[in-house]
């Protein structure tokens, strides 16, 4: 038996077979070639950057759906790196001196990597891997190389010099048991992704990692950062015990997820799930949600090449409602705009898209498409308990207009003899300060409120939610935000209407506790977070 030590970056124990990925994360030195036409080479470089940006946009969307917002933001940061003027300038300047784009990019990257590595700041040091990930993506475009797909055996323990974030999200979770790296730190994005995908990981294992033979049997302890190669009988026995305890703890968490959540004083707080795709429904049910608090219907629009027709929308809404078997499902009407756009509905370029034509504003500017969506929703309502929610309301007339169109759609369907569900509820997202301030007026006109903290925080604090430069100012517990939340909950309750939260702040411990104390009726979160929210509610007075 051999024992290897590193730094535990993602907890849990597991076992499997060592598989070396090899190479320095796939980053090889390209040939240096003298070029004749610098302009053509610059064009080739900027095309490669544009293609890489598109790929990152896709990866960001996929990660958001499959893993979470925080993890998806890693690829947003990658896109920002791709637009870094200094890096671009360094590459362009070399191309202008007659160096081919591949080598120019390689040299500029290495120069930046050395600069980052020399800074006494762990966070910046870790960004070197992100930089390499981004430039490798552009390099692949330049050389027309496809991203390497790893063919992994079952129960693989992946060994690599270091892992790029995009490699980590692509590793097949059904096969990868753990990953071990020579370099890296628990702060790296690859480690963050491993934690959210519940893959044990040990980093900073040093050069010794190379000596672990391919195919050897390993036990990995991601909590202590220990790896056992060909473990002896004692370690094997202890591992079996640890693994059984780990499984029991997971099962307890899942079982806890199925029970009702009440505060110590006995007040019930529903824990619901946020959905973007049909696949999320099974996960939401597995984690024992009390219903769906937010379905981001715009994803159907973003996955289409043209406005999705009534039938396509109907079958999606119907499938969600049927799968939920009577539990209440809240579907938000399409919230396109800002960072959620589909090519076919891109209008005039907007200087400030967050303050532009998004959410209900866009829907009301295209009444035919809004009408189509409402018809599809009303038809689907016959298959379960449906709540329809309007996003980005900032004025009373917008709500009136949306409700009026819903009434017309209902009349039309009734005249066609189409069945409609009996208990459809209408509500709004309270995600603009205007809606929160006007909550007393709006509460009279709806059946429920759902506070969208992602936007409410951004608009209240004037902090762009996707801009990492001001990320430290994005504070869910800022007193101004808390006052608006309190005002909204109280206004809803004065009218006898429930008020929930469906923004990411619902998963923020301090904020969620305060919201429960203020009397919030439900918290809607990504499915995986349901058990921890149940526990949080039970610990509140
Ligand atoms: C919100 O703004 O809090 C919200 C849930 O909506 P989205 O994140 O889709 O804008
Ligand atoms: Mg929002």
PDB file of C-alpha atoms in Angstrom, residues 12-15 155 173 177 198 200 239-255 287:
ATOM      1  CA  UNK A  12     -16.492  12.418   0.454  1.00  0.00           C
ATOM      2  CA  UNK A  13     -14.861   8.993   0.213  1.00  0.00           C
ATOM      3  CA  UNK A  14     -14.836   6.820  -2.862  1.00  0.00           C
ATOM      4  CA  UNK A  15     -12.823   4.179  -4.679  1.00  0.00           C
ATOM      5  CA  UNK A 155     -15.435   4.028 -11.840  1.00  0.00           C
ATOM      6  CA  UNK A 173     -20.458  12.114 -13.522  1.00  0.00           C
ATOM      7  CA  UNK A 177     -15.575   8.832  -8.958  1.00  0.00           C
ATOM      8  CA  UNK A 198     -20.421  16.097  -5.397  1.00  0.00           C
ATOM      9  CA  UNK A 200     -14.561  14.031  -4.237  1.00  0.00           C
ATOM     10  CA  UNK A 239     -13.380   2.613   3.824  1.00  0.00           C
ATOM     11  CA  UNK A 240     -16.393   0.287   3.682  1.00  0.00           C
ATOM     12  CA  UNK A 241     -17.574   1.698   7.028  1.00  0.00           C
ATOM     13  CA  UNK A 242     -17.035   5.297   5.937  1.00  0.00           C
ATOM     14  CA  UNK A 243     -18.845   4.662   2.674  1.00  0.00           C
ATOM     15  CA  UNK A 244     -21.815   3.090   4.449  1.00  0.00           C
ATOM     16  CA  UNK A 245     -21.995   6.082   6.839  1.00  0.00           C
ATOM     17  CA  UNK A 246     -21.798   8.466   3.873  1.00  0.00           C
ATOM     18  CA  UNK A 247     -24.634   6.668   2.077  1.00  0.00           C
ATOM     19  CA  UNK A 248     -26.740   6.690   5.264  1.00  0.00           C
ATOM     20  CA  UNK A 249     -26.165  10.445   5.668  1.00  0.00           C
ATOM     21  CA  UNK A 250     -27.181  11.054   2.040  1.00  0.00           C
ATOM     22  CA  UNK A 251     -30.284   8.941   2.479  1.00  0.00           C
ATOM     23  CA  UNK A 252     -31.184  10.813   5.687  1.00  0.00           C
ATOM     24  CA  UNK A 253     -30.865  14.077   3.767  1.00  0.00           C
ATOM     25  CA  UNK A 254     -33.147  12.764   1.023  1.00  0.00           C
ATOM     26  CA  UNK A 255     -35.673  11.496   3.555  1.00  0.00           C
ATOM     27  CA  UNK A 287     -35.687  16.159  -3.520  1.00  0.00           C
TER      28      UNK A 287
END
